[in-house]
Amino acid sequence: MSRGRAAQKPKFSRRKWLRWIGLGILFALALPVLQVICVRFIDPPVTPLMFLRRLESRTTPAPPRQYAWAPIHAIPQPFLLHVLVAEDQRFFEHRGFDWKEIHKARQQAEGSGKAARGASTISMQCARSLFLWQGRSWVRKGLETYYTFWMETLLSKRRILELYANVIEMGDGIYGVKAAARAHYGQSLEDLTRDRCVMLVAILPNPRKWNPARPDDHLLMRHARILRRGTEAAPLTVKLRALLSRRGS
């Protein structure tokens, strides 16, 4: 009797396994699209990176999370301009990937024999900060590329820049320019001077190491370089003003 029941027990056929695998692949491909659609209309209350940073601090008390949202019209223009100057001068020209910069980085790496320097655009950095994690791996790079494609497809440049300025890591447990202004300088956004805006931009390559309130010589040199390049960025200033004058996501 038991043998008969065992023989009647349904088994997964190869077709059913393939169907489940196919559904899993479709879900994996669709999830980033749905996430990007969500952040088009909703300001994210938290990001995966914020959770991961707390897990990294298991052995010591994790710093309190400092994160406050600011609409793009409330963010000082000097901060936004110098972010573009320092991180992505072709932000308005590319579709998420600056192929000129990537080619240049590759050529420099071949000439020096060293690993290629980063050529991440603001869109790529935003995808990483908003949906993924920090660190170097092919898996993360592939996901970052996929998210970046959909962000550039479904979001405006204005929304991408707004998201970036609000979720980018700007210190240990500090996310976004509004929280950074309060944490580092004890100021609101509207009270930030141009000099301090540029200093906040200057720490972005290593925000957990550099302190904008107590800059070392290297950070001061970087600050001066970004400030100088900002004075020569008249075309970028015009494009940024046009972007800020638009409405919608």
Coordinates of N, CA and C in Angstrom, one line a residue:
M1 N 0.8 -1.2 0.0 CA 0.0 0.0 0.0 C 0.9 1.3 0.0
S2 N 1.9 1.3 0.8 CA 2.8 2.4 0.9 C 3.6 2.6 -0.3
R3 N 3.9 1.5 -1.0 CA 4.6 1.6 -2.3 C 3.7 2.3 -3.4
G4 N 2.4 1.9 -3.3 CA 1.5 2.5 -4.3 C 1.4 4.0 -4.1
R5 N 1.3 4.4 -2.9 CA 1.2 5.9 -2.6 C 2.5 6.6 -3.0
A6 N 3.6 5.9 -2.7 CA 4.9 6.6 -3.1 C 5.0 6.7 -4.6
A7 N 4.4 5.7 -5.3 CA 4.5 5.8 -6.8 C 3.6 6.9 -7.3
Q8 N 2.5 7.2 -6.6 CA 1.6 8.2 -7.0 C 2.0 9.6 -6.6
K9 N 3.0 9.8 -5.8 CA 3.5 11.1 -5.3 C 4.0 11.9 -6.5
P10 N 3.4 13.1 -6.7 CA 3.8 13.9 -7.9 C 5.3 14.4 -7.8
K11 N 5.9 14.4 -8.9 CA 7.3 14.8 -8.9 C 7.4 16.1 -9.8
F12 N 8.4 16.9 -9.5 CA 8.7 18.0 -10.3 C 9.3 17.6 -11.7
S13 N 8.6 17.9 -12.7 CA 9.2 17.6 -14.0 C 10.3 18.7 -14.4
R14 N 11.0 18.4 -15.4 CA 12.0 19.3 -15.9 C 11.4 20.6 -16.3
R15 N 10.2 20.5 -16.9 CA 9.5 21.7 -17.4 C 9.1 22.6 -16.3
K16 N 8.7 22.0 -15.2 CA 8.3 22.8 -14.0 C 9.5 23.5 -13.4
W17 N 10.6 22.8 -13.3 CA 11.8 23.4 -12.8 C 12.3 24.6 -13.6
L18 N 12.2 24.4 -14.9 CA 12.6 25.5 -15.8 C 11.6 26.7 -15.7
R19 N 10.3 26.3 -15.5 CA 9.3 27.4 -15.3 C 9.7 28.2 -14.0
W20 N 10.0 27.5 -12.9 CA 10.3 28.2 -11.7 C 11.6 29.0 -11.8
I21 N 12.6 28.5 -12.5 CA 13.8 29.2 -12.8 C 13.6 30.5 -13.6
G22 N 12.7 30.3 -14.6 CA 12.4 31.4 -15.5 C 11.7 32.5 -14.7
L23 N 10.7 32.1 -13.8 CA 10.0 33.1 -13.0 C 11.0 33.8 -12.0
G24 N 11.9 33.0 -11.5 CA 12.9 33.6 -10.6 C 13.8 34.7 -11.3
I25 N 14.2 34.4 -12.6 CA 15.0 35.3 -13.3 C 14.1 36.6 -13.7
L26 N 12.9 36.4 -14.0 CA 12.0 37.5 -14.3 C 11.8 38.4 -13.1
F27 N 11.7 37.8 -12.0 CA 11.5 38.6 -10.7 C 12.8 39.3 -10.4
A28 N 13.9 38.7 -10.6 CA 15.2 39.4 -10.3 C 15.4 40.6 -11.3
L29 N 15.0 40.4 -12.5 CA 15.1 41.5 -13.5 C 14.1 42.6 -13.2
A30 N 12.9 42.2 -12.8 CA 11.8 43.2 -12.6 C 12.0 44.0 -11.3
L31 N 12.6 43.4 -10.2 CA 12.7 44.1 -8.9 C 13.4 45.4 -9.0
P32 N 14.6 45.5 -9.6 CA 15.2 46.8 -9.7 C 14.3 47.9 -10.4
V33 N 13.6 47.4 -11.4 CA 12.7 48.4 -12.2 C 11.7 48.9 -11.2
L34 N 11.1 48.0 -10.4 CA 10.0 48.5 -9.5 C 10.6 49.4 -8.4
Q35 N 11.8 49.1 -8.0 CA 12.5 49.9 -7.0 C 12.7 51.3 -7.5
V36 N 13.2 51.4 -8.7 CA 13.5 52.7 -9.4 C 12.2 53.5 -9.5
I37 N 11.1 52.8 -9.9 CA 9.8 53.5 -10.1 C 9.4 54.0 -8.7
C38 N 9.6 53.3 -7.7 CA 9.2 53.7 -6.3 C 9.9 55.0 -5.9
V39 N 11.3 55.1 -6.2 CA 12.0 56.3 -5.7 C 11.8 57.5 -6.7
R40 N 11.1 57.2 -7.8 CA 10.7 58.4 -8.6 C 9.6 59.2 -7.9
F41 N 8.8 58.5 -7.1 CA 7.7 59.2 -6.4 C 7.9 59.3 -4.9
I42 N 8.7 58.4 -4.3 CA 8.8 58.4 -2.9 C 10.2 58.7 -2.4
D43 N 10.4 59.5 -1.5 CA 11.7 59.8 -0.9 C 12.1 58.6 0.0
P44 N 13.2 57.9 -0.3 CA 13.5 56.7 0.5 C 13.7 56.9 1.9
P45 N 13.0 56.2 2.8 CA 13.2 56.4 4.3 C 14.5 55.8 4.8
V46 N 15.0 54.8 4.1 CA 16.3 54.1 4.5 C 16.9 53.5 3.3
T47 N 18.1 53.1 3.3 CA 18.8 52.4 2.2 C 19.5 51.2 2.8
P48 N 19.8 50.2 1.9 CA 20.5 49.0 2.4 C 21.9 49.3 3.0
L49 N 22.6 50.3 2.4 CA 23.9 50.7 3.0 C 23.8 51.1 4.4
M50 N 22.7 51.8 4.8 CA 22.5 52.2 6.2 C 22.5 51.0 7.1
F51 N 21.8 50.0 6.7 CA 21.7 48.8 7.5 C 23.0 48.1 7.6
L52 N 23.7 48.0 6.4 CA 25.0 47.3 6.4 C 26.1 48.0 7.2
R53 N 26.0 49.3 7.3 CA 27.0 50.0 8.1 C 26.8 49.7 9.6
R54 N 25.6 49.5 10.0 CA 25.3 49.1 11.4 C 25.8 47.7 11.7
L55 N 25.6 46.8 10.7 CA 26.1 45.4 10.9 C 27.7 45.4 11.0
E56 N 28.3 46.3 10.3 CA 29.8 46.4 10.3 C 30.3 46.8 11.7
S57 N 29.4 47.5 12.5 CA 29.8 48.0 13.8 C 29.3 47.1 14.9
R58 N 29.2 45.8 14.7 CA 28.7 44.9 15.7 C 29.6 44.8 16.9
T59 N 30.9 45.0 16.7 CA 31.9 44.9 17.8 C 31.9 46.1 18.7
T60 N 31.5 47.3 18.1 CA 31.5 48.5 18.9 C 30.2 49.2 18.7
P61 N 29.8 50.1 19.6 CA 28.5 50.8 19.4 C 28.5 51.5 18.1
A62 N 27.4 51.2 17.3 CA 27.3 51.9 16.0 C 27.0 53.3 16.2
P63 N 27.5 54.2 15.4 CA 27.1 55.6 15.5 C 25.7 55.8 15.1
P64 N 25.0 56.7 15.7 CA 23.6 56.9 15.4 C 23.4 57.4 13.9
R65 N 22.4 56.8 13.3 CA 22.2 57.2 11.9 C 21.6 58.6 11.8
Q66 N 22.3 59.5 11.0 CA 21.9 60.8 10.8 C 21.5 61.0 9.3
Y67 N 20.2 61.1 9.1 CA 19.7 61.1 7.7 C 18.4 62.0 7.7
A68 N 18.4 63.1 6.9 CA 17.3 64.0 6.8 C 17.2 64.4 5.4
W69 N 15.9 64.3 4.9 CA 15.7 64.6 3.5 C 15.5 66.1 3.2
A70 N 16.1 66.6 2.1 CA 16.0 68.0 1.7 C 15.6 68.0 0.2
P71 N 14.5 68.7 -0.2 CA 14.1 68.8 -1.6 C 15.2 69.5 -2.3
I72 N 15.3 69.3 -3.6 CA 16.5 69.8 -4.4 C 16.5 71.4 -4.3
H73 N 15.3 72.0 -4.3 CA 15.3 73.5 -4.3 C 15.9 74.0 -3.0
A74 N 16.0 73.2 -1.9 CA 16.5 73.7 -0.6 C 18.0 73.4 -0.5
I75 N 18.5 72.7 -1.4 CA 20.0 72.3 -1.3 C 20.8 73.5 -1.9
P76 N 21.8 74.0 -1.3 CA 22.6 75.1 -1.8 C 23.1 74.8 -3.2
Q77 N 22.9 75.8 -4.1 CA 23.4 75.6 -5.5 C 24.9 75.4 -5.5
P78 N 25.7 76.1 -4.6 CA 27.2 75.8 -4.7 C 27.5 74.4 -4.4
F79 N 26.8 73.7 -3.5 CA 27.1 72.3 -3.3 C 26.8 71.5 -4.5
L80 N 25.6 71.7 -5.1 CA 25.3 70.9 -6.3 C 26.3 71.2 -7.5
L81 N 26.6 72.4 -7.7 CA 27.6 72.8 -8.7 C 28.9 72.1 -8.5
H82 N 29.4 72.2 -7.3 CA 30.8 71.6 -7.1 C 30.8 70.1 -7.0
V83 N 29.6 69.5 -6.7 CA 29.5 68.0 -6.8 C 29.6 67.7 -8.3
L84 N 29.0 68.4 -9.2 CA 29.1 68.1 -10.6 C 30.6 68.4 -11.1
V85 N 31.2 69.4 -10.6 CA 32.5 69.7 -11.0 C 33.5 68.6 -10.6
A86 N 33.3 68.2 -9.3 CA 34.3 67.2 -8.8 C 34.0 65.8 -9.2
E87 N 32.7 65.4 -9.4 CA 32.4 64.0 -9.5 C 31.9 63.6 -10.9
D88 N 31.4 64.6 -11.7 CA 30.8 64.2 -13.0 C 30.5 65.4 -13.8
Q89 N 31.5 65.9 -14.5 CA 31.3 67.1 -15.3 C 30.4 66.9 -16.6
R90 N 30.3 65.7 -17.0 CA 29.5 65.4 -18.2 C 28.1 64.8 -17.8
F91 N 27.6 65.1 -16.6 CA 26.4 64.6 -16.1 C 25.2 64.9 -17.0
F92 N 25.2 66.0 -17.6 CA 24.1 66.4 -18.5 C 24.2 65.8 -19.9
E93 N 25.4 65.3 -20.2 CA 25.6 64.8 -21.6 C 25.4 63.2 -21.7
H94 N 25.8 62.5 -20.7 CA 25.8 61.1 -20.7 C 24.4 60.5 -20.3
R95 N 24.3 59.2 -20.5 CA 23.1 58.5 -20.1 C 23.4 57.5 -19.0
G96 N 24.2 57.9 -18.0 CA 24.6 57.1 -16.9 C 26.0 56.6 -16.9
F97 N 26.6 56.5 -18.1 CA 27.9 56.0 -18.3 C 28.8 57.0 -19.1
D98 N 29.8 57.5 -18.5 CA 30.7 58.4 -19.2 C 31.8 57.7 -19.9
W99 N 31.5 57.3 -21.1 CA 32.5 56.4 -21.9 C 33.8 57.1 -22.1
K100 N 33.8 58.4 -22.3 CA 35.1 59.1 -22.4 C 35.9 59.0 -21.2
E101 N 35.4 59.1 -20.0 CA 36.1 59.0 -18.8 C 36.5 57.6 -18.6
I102 N 35.7 56.6 -18.9 CA 36.0 55.2 -18.7 C 37.2 54.8 -19.7
H103 N 37.2 55.3 -20.9 CA 38.3 55.1 -21.8 C 39.6 55.7 -21.4
K104 N 39.5 56.9 -20.8 CA 40.7 57.6 -20.3 C 41.3 56.9 -19.1
A105 N 40.4 56.4 -18.2 CA 40.9 55.6 -17.1 C 41.6 54.4 -17.5
R106 N 41.0 53.7 -18.5 CA 41.6 52.5 -19.0 C 43.0 52.7 -19.6
Q107 N 43.1 53.8 -20.4 CA 44.4 54.2 -21.0 C 45.5 54.5 -20.0
Q108 N 45.1 55.2 -18.9 CA 46.0 55.6 -17.8 C 46.4 54.3 -17.1
A109 N 45.5 53.4 -16.9 CA 45.9 52.1 -16.2 C 46.9 51.3 -17.1
E110 N 46.6 51.3 -18.4 CA 47.5 50.5 -19.2 C 48.9 51.1 -19.3
G111 N 49.0 52.5 -19.2 CA 50.3 53.2 -19.3 C 51.0 53.0 -18.0
S112 N 50.3 53.0 -16.8 CA 51.0 52.9 -15.5 C 51.2 51.5 -15.0
G113 N 50.4 50.6 -15.5 CA 50.4 49.2 -15.0 C 49.7 49.0 -13.8
K114 N 49.0 50.0 -13.3 CA 48.2 49.9 -12.1 C 46.7 49.7 -12.4
A115 N 45.9 49.4 -11.4 CA 44.5 49.1 -11.6 C 43.8 50.4 -12.1
A116 N 42.8 50.3 -12.9 CA 42.1 51.5 -13.4 C 41.4 52.2 -12.3
R117 N 41.5 53.5 -12.3 CA 40.9 54.4 -11.3 C 39.4 54.4 -11.6
G118 N 38.6 54.7 -10.6 CA 37.2 54.8 -10.7 C 36.7 55.8 -11.7
A119 N 35.7 55.5 -12.5 CA 35.2 56.5 -13.5 C 33.6 56.5 -13.3
S120 N 33.2 56.4 -12.0 CA 31.8 56.4 -11.8 C 31.1 57.7 -12.0
T121 N 30.0 57.7 -12.6 CA 29.2 58.9 -12.7 C 28.4 59.1 -11.5
I122 N 27.7 60.3 -11.4 CA 26.8 60.6 -10.3 C 25.7 59.5 -10.3
S123 N 25.2 59.2 -11.5 CA 24.1 58.2 -11.6 C 24.5 56.9 -11.0
M124 N 25.8 56.4 -11.3 CA 26.3 55.2 -10.8 C 26.5 55.2 -9.3
Q125 N 27.0 56.3 -8.8 CA 27.2 56.5 -7.4 C 25.9 56.5 -6.6
C126 N 24.9 57.1 -7.3 CA 23.6 57.2 -6.7 C 22.9 55.8 -6.6
A127 N 23.1 55.0 -7.7 CA 22.5 53.6 -7.7 C 23.2 52.8 -6.6
R128 N 24.5 53.0 -6.4 CA 25.2 52.2 -5.4 C 24.8 52.6 -4.0
S129 N 24.6 53.9 -3.7 CA 24.3 54.4 -2.4 C 22.8 54.1 -2.1
L130 N 22.0 54.1 -3.1 CA 20.5 53.9 -2.9 C 20.1 52.5 -2.8
F131 N 20.7 51.6 -3.6 CA 20.2 50.2 -3.7 C 21.2 49.1 -3.3
L132 N 22.5 49.5 -3.3 CA 23.5 48.4 -3.2 C 24.4 48.6 -2.0
W133 N 25.6 48.3 -2.1 CA 26.6 48.4 -1.0 C 27.9 48.9 -1.6
Q134 N 28.9 49.3 -0.7 CA 30.2 49.8 -1.1 C 31.1 48.6 -1.3
G135 N 32.2 48.8 -1.9 CA 33.2 47.7 -2.1 C 33.3 47.3 -3.6
R136 N 34.4 46.5 -3.9 CA 34.7 46.2 -5.2 C 34.4 44.7 -5.5
S137 N 33.5 44.5 -6.4 CA 33.2 43.1 -6.9 C 32.5 43.2 -8.2
W138 N 32.6 42.1 -9.0 CA 32.0 42.1 -10.3 C 30.4 42.0 -10.1
V139 N 30.0 41.3 -9.1 CA 28.5 41.2 -8.8 C 28.0 42.6 -8.6
R140 N 28.6 43.4 -7.7 CA 28.1 44.7 -7.4 C 28.2 45.6 -8.6
K141 N 29.2 45.5 -9.3 CA 29.4 46.3 -10.5 C 28.3 46.0 -11.6
G142 N 28.0 44.7 -11.7 CA 27.0 44.4 -12.7 C 25.6 44.9 -12.3
L143 N 25.3 44.7 -11.0 CA 24.0 45.3 -10.5 C 24.0 46.8 -10.6
E144 N 25.1 47.4 -10.3 CA 25.2 48.9 -10.4 C 24.9 49.4 -11.8
T145 N 25.4 48.6 -12.8 CA 25.2 49.0 -14.2 C 23.7 48.8 -14.5
Y146 N 23.1 47.8 -14.1 CA 21.7 47.5 -14.4 C 20.8 48.6 -13.7
Y147 N 21.0 48.9 -12.5 CA 20.2 49.9 -11.8 C 20.4 51.3 -12.5
T148 N 21.7 51.6 -12.8 CA 22.0 52.9 -13.5 C 21.2 53.0 -14.8
F149 N 21.2 51.9 -15.6 CA 20.4 52.0 -16.8 C 19.0 52.4 -16.6
W150 N 18.3 51.7 -15.6 CA 16.9 52.0 -15.3 C 16.7 53.3 -14.7
M151 N 17.6 53.8 -13.9 CA 17.5 55.1 -13.3 C 17.5 56.2 -14.4
E152 N 18.5 56.1 -15.3 CA 18.5 57.0 -16.4 C 17.4 56.9 -17.4
T153 N 16.7 55.8 -17.4 CA 15.6 55.5 -18.3 C 14.3 56.1 -17.7
L154 N 14.1 55.9 -16.4 CA 12.9 56.2 -15.7 C 12.9 57.5 -14.9
L155 N 14.0 58.0 -14.6 CA 14.1 59.2 -13.7 C 14.7 60.4 -14.5
S156 N 14.3 61.6 -14.1 CA 14.9 62.8 -14.7 C 16.3 63.0 -14.1
K157 N 17.1 63.8 -14.7 CA 18.4 64.2 -14.2 C 18.2 65.0 -12.9
R158 N 17.2 65.7 -12.8 CA 16.9 66.5 -11.6 C 16.6 65.6 -10.4
R159 N 15.8 64.5 -10.6 CA 15.5 63.6 -9.6 C 16.8 62.8 -9.2
I160 N 17.6 62.4 -10.1 CA 18.8 61.6 -9.8 C 19.7 62.5 -8.9
L161 N 19.9 63.7 -9.3 CA 20.8 64.6 -8.5 C 20.2 64.8 -7.1
E162 N 18.9 64.9 -7.0 CA 18.2 65.1 -5.7 C 18.4 63.9 -4.8
L163 N 18.2 62.7 -5.4 CA 18.5 61.5 -4.7 C 19.9 61.4 -4.2
Y164 N 20.8 61.6 -5.1 CA 22.3 61.6 -4.8 C 22.6 62.4 -3.6
A165 N 22.2 63.7 -3.7 CA 22.5 64.7 -2.6 C 22.0 64.3 -1.3
N166 N 20.9 63.4 -1.3 CA 20.3 63.1 0.0 C 20.7 61.7 0.6
V167 N 21.2 60.8 -0.3 CA 21.5 59.5 0.3 C 23.0 59.2 0.3
I168 N 23.8 60.1 -0.3 CA 25.3 59.8 -0.4 C 25.9 59.8 1.0
E169 N 26.8 58.9 1.2 CA 27.5 58.8 2.6 C 28.4 60.0 2.7
M170 N 28.3 60.7 3.9 CA 29.1 61.9 4.1 C 29.7 61.9 5.5
G171 N 30.0 60.7 6.0 CA 30.6 60.6 7.3 C 30.1 59.3 7.9
D172 N 30.6 59.0 9.1 CA 30.3 57.7 9.8 C 28.9 57.8 10.3
G173 N 27.9 57.2 9.6 CA 26.5 57.2 10.0 C 25.8 58.5 9.5
I174 N 26.4 59.2 8.7 CA 25.9 60.5 8.1 C 25.5 60.3 6.7
Y175 N 24.3 60.6 6.3 CA 23.9 60.4 4.9 C 23.1 61.7 4.4
G176 N 23.6 62.2 3.3 CA 23.0 63.4 2.7 C 23.6 64.7 3.2
V177 N 23.4 65.7 2.3 CA 24.0 67.0 2.6 C 23.3 67.7 3.8
K178 N 22.0 67.5 4.0 CA 21.4 68.2 5.1 C 21.9 67.6 6.5
A179 N 22.0 66.3 6.6 CA 22.5 65.7 7.8 C 24.0 66.1 8.0
A180 N 24.7 66.2 6.9 CA 26.2 66.5 7.0 C 26.4 67.9 7.5
A181 N 25.5 68.9 7.0 CA 25.7 70.3 7.4 C 25.4 70.4 8.9
R182 N 24.5 69.6 9.4 CA 24.1 69.7 10.9 C 25.2 68.9 11.7
A183 N 25.7 67.8 11.2 CA 26.6 67.0 12.0 C 28.0 67.6 12.0
H184 N 28.5 68.1 10.9 CA 29.9 68.6 10.8 C 30.0 70.1 11.2
Y185 N 29.0 70.9 10.9 CA 29.1 72.3 11.2 C 28.0 72.8 12.1
G186 N 27.1 72.0 12.5 CA 26.0 72.5 13.4 C 25.2 73.6 12.7
Q187 N 25.0 73.5 11.4 CA 24.3 74.5 10.6 C 23.1 73.9 9.8
S188 N 22.2 74.7 9.5 CA 21.1 74.3 8.5 C 21.7 74.5 7.1
L189 N 21.0 74.0 6.1 CA 21.4 74.1 4.7 C 21.5 75.6 4.3
E190 N 20.5 76.3 4.7 CA 20.5 77.7 4.2 C 21.6 78.6 4.8
D191 N 22.3 78.1 5.9 CA 23.3 78.9 6.5 C 24.7 78.4 6.0
L192 N 24.8 77.4 5.2 CA 26.1 76.9 4.7 C 26.7 78.0 3.7
T193 N 28.0 78.3 4.0 CA 28.7 79.2 3.1 C 29.2 78.4 1.9
R194 N 29.6 79.1 0.8 CA 30.1 78.4 -0.4 C 31.3 77.6 0.0
D195 N 32.2 78.1 0.8 CA 33.4 77.4 1.2 C 33.1 76.1 1.9
R196 N 32.1 76.1 2.8 CA 31.8 74.9 3.5 C 31.0 73.9 2.6
C197 N 30.3 74.4 1.6 CA 29.7 73.5 0.6 C 30.7 72.7 -0.2
V198 N 31.8 73.5 -0.6 CA 32.9 72.9 -1.3 C 33.6 71.9 -0.5
M199 N 33.8 72.2 0.8 CA 34.5 71.3 1.7 C 33.7 70.0 1.9
L200 N 32.4 70.1 1.9 CA 31.6 68.8 2.0 C 31.7 68.0 0.8
V201 N 31.8 68.7 -0.4 CA 32.0 67.9 -1.6 C 33.4 67.3 -1.6
A202 N 34.4 68.0 -1.1 CA 35.8 67.5 -1.1 C 35.9 66.1 -0.3
I203 N 35.1 65.9 0.7 CA 35.3 64.6 1.5 C 34.6 63.4 0.8
L204 N 33.9 63.6 -0.3 CA 33.1 62.5 -0.8 C 33.9 61.3 -1.2
P205 N 35.1 61.4 -1.7 CA 35.8 60.1 -2.0 C 36.1 59.3 -0.8
N206 N 36.2 59.9 0.4 CA 36.5 59.1 1.6 C 35.8 59.8 2.8
P207 N 34.5 59.7 2.8 CA 33.8 60.5 3.8 C 33.9 60.0 5.3
R208 N 34.3 58.7 5.4 CA 34.4 58.2 6.8 C 35.8 58.4 7.4
K209 N 36.7 58.9 6.5 CA 38.1 59.2 7.0 C 38.3 60.7 7.2
W210 N 37.8 61.5 6.2 CA 38.1 62.9 6.2 C 37.0 63.6 7.0
N211 N 37.4 64.6 7.8 CA 36.5 65.5 8.6 C 36.5 66.9 8.0
P212 N 35.4 67.4 7.4 CA 35.5 68.7 6.8 C 35.7 69.8 7.8
A213 N 35.3 69.6 9.1 CA 35.5 70.6 10.1 C 37.0 70.6 10.6
R214 N 37.7 69.6 10.4 CA 39.2 69.6 10.7 C 40.0 69.0 9.6
P215 N 40.0 69.7 8.5 CA 40.7 69.2 7.3 C 42.2 69.0 7.4
D216 N 42.8 67.9 6.9 CA 44.2 67.8 6.8 C 44.7 68.5 5.5
D217 N 46.0 68.4 5.3 CA 46.6 69.2 4.2 C 46.1 68.6 2.9
H218 N 45.9 67.3 2.8 CA 45.5 66.7 1.5 C 44.0 67.2 1.2
L219 N 43.2 67.2 2.2 CA 41.8 67.7 2.0 C 41.8 69.1 1.7
L220 N 42.6 69.9 2.3 CA 42.7 71.4 1.9 C 43.1 71.6 0.5
M221 N 44.0 70.8 0.0 CA 44.5 70.9 -1.4 C 43.3 70.5 -2.3
R222 N 42.6 69.4 -2.0 CA 41.5 69.0 -2.8 C 40.4 70.1 -2.8
H223 N 40.1 70.6 -1.7 CA 39.1 71.7 -1.6 C 39.5 72.9 -2.5
A224 N 40.8 73.3 -2.4 CA 41.2 74.4 -3.3 C 41.1 74.1 -4.7
R225 N 41.4 72.9 -5.1 CA 41.3 72.5 -6.5 C 39.9 72.5 -7.0
I226 N 39.0 72.0 -6.2 CA 37.6 71.9 -6.6 C 37.0 73.4 -6.7
L227 N 37.4 74.2 -5.8 CA 36.9 75.6 -5.7 C 37.4 76.3 -7.0
R228 N 38.6 76.1 -7.4 CA 39.2 76.7 -8.6 C 38.5 76.2 -9.8
R229 N 38.2 75.0 -9.9 CA 37.6 74.4 -11.1 C 36.1 74.9 -11.2
G230 N 35.5 75.2 -10.0 CA 34.2 75.7 -10.0 C 34.0 77.1 -10.6
T231 N 35.1 77.9 -10.4 CA 35.0 79.2 -11.0 C 35.2 79.2 -12.5
E232 N 35.6 78.1 -13.0 CA 35.8 78.0 -14.5 C 34.7 77.2 -15.1
A233 N 33.6 76.9 -14.4 CA 32.5 76.0 -14.9 C 31.3 76.8 -15.2
A234 N 31.4 77.9 -16.0 CA 30.3 78.7 -16.3 C 29.2 77.9 -17.1
P235 N 29.6 77.1 -18.1 CA 28.5 76.3 -18.9 C 27.8 75.4 -18.0
L236 N 28.5 74.7 -17.0 CA 27.9 73.8 -16.1 C 26.9 74.6 -15.2
T237 N 27.2 75.8 -14.8 CA 26.4 76.6 -13.9 C 25.1 76.9 -14.6
V238 N 25.2 77.2 -15.9 CA 24.0 77.5 -16.7 C 23.1 76.3 -16.8
K239 N 23.6 75.2 -17.0 CA 22.8 73.9 -17.2 C 22.2 73.6 -15.8
L240 N 22.9 73.8 -14.7 CA 22.4 73.5 -13.4 C 21.2 74.4 -13.1
R241 N 21.3 75.7 -13.4 CA 20.2 76.6 -13.2 C 19.0 76.2 -14.0
A242 N 19.2 75.8 -15.2 CA 18.1 75.4 -16.0 C 17.4 74.1 -15.5
L243 N 18.2 73.2 -14.9 CA 17.7 72.0 -14.3 C 16.9 72.4 -13.1
L244 N 17.4 73.3 -12.3 CA 16.7 73.6 -11.0 C 15.4 74.4 -11.3
S245 N 15.3 75.0 -12.4 CA 14.1 75.8 -12.8 C 12.9 74.9 -13.2
R246 N 13.3 73.6 -13.5 CA 12.2 72.7 -14.0 C 11.5 72.1 -12.8
R247 N 10.3 71.6 -13.1 CA 9.5 70.9 -12.0 C 9.3 69.5 -12.4
G248 N 8.9 68.7 -11.4 CA 8.6 67.3 -11.6 C 9.8 66.4 -11.4
S249 N 9.5 65.1 -11.5 CA 10.5 64.0 -11.3 C 11.1 63.5 -12.6

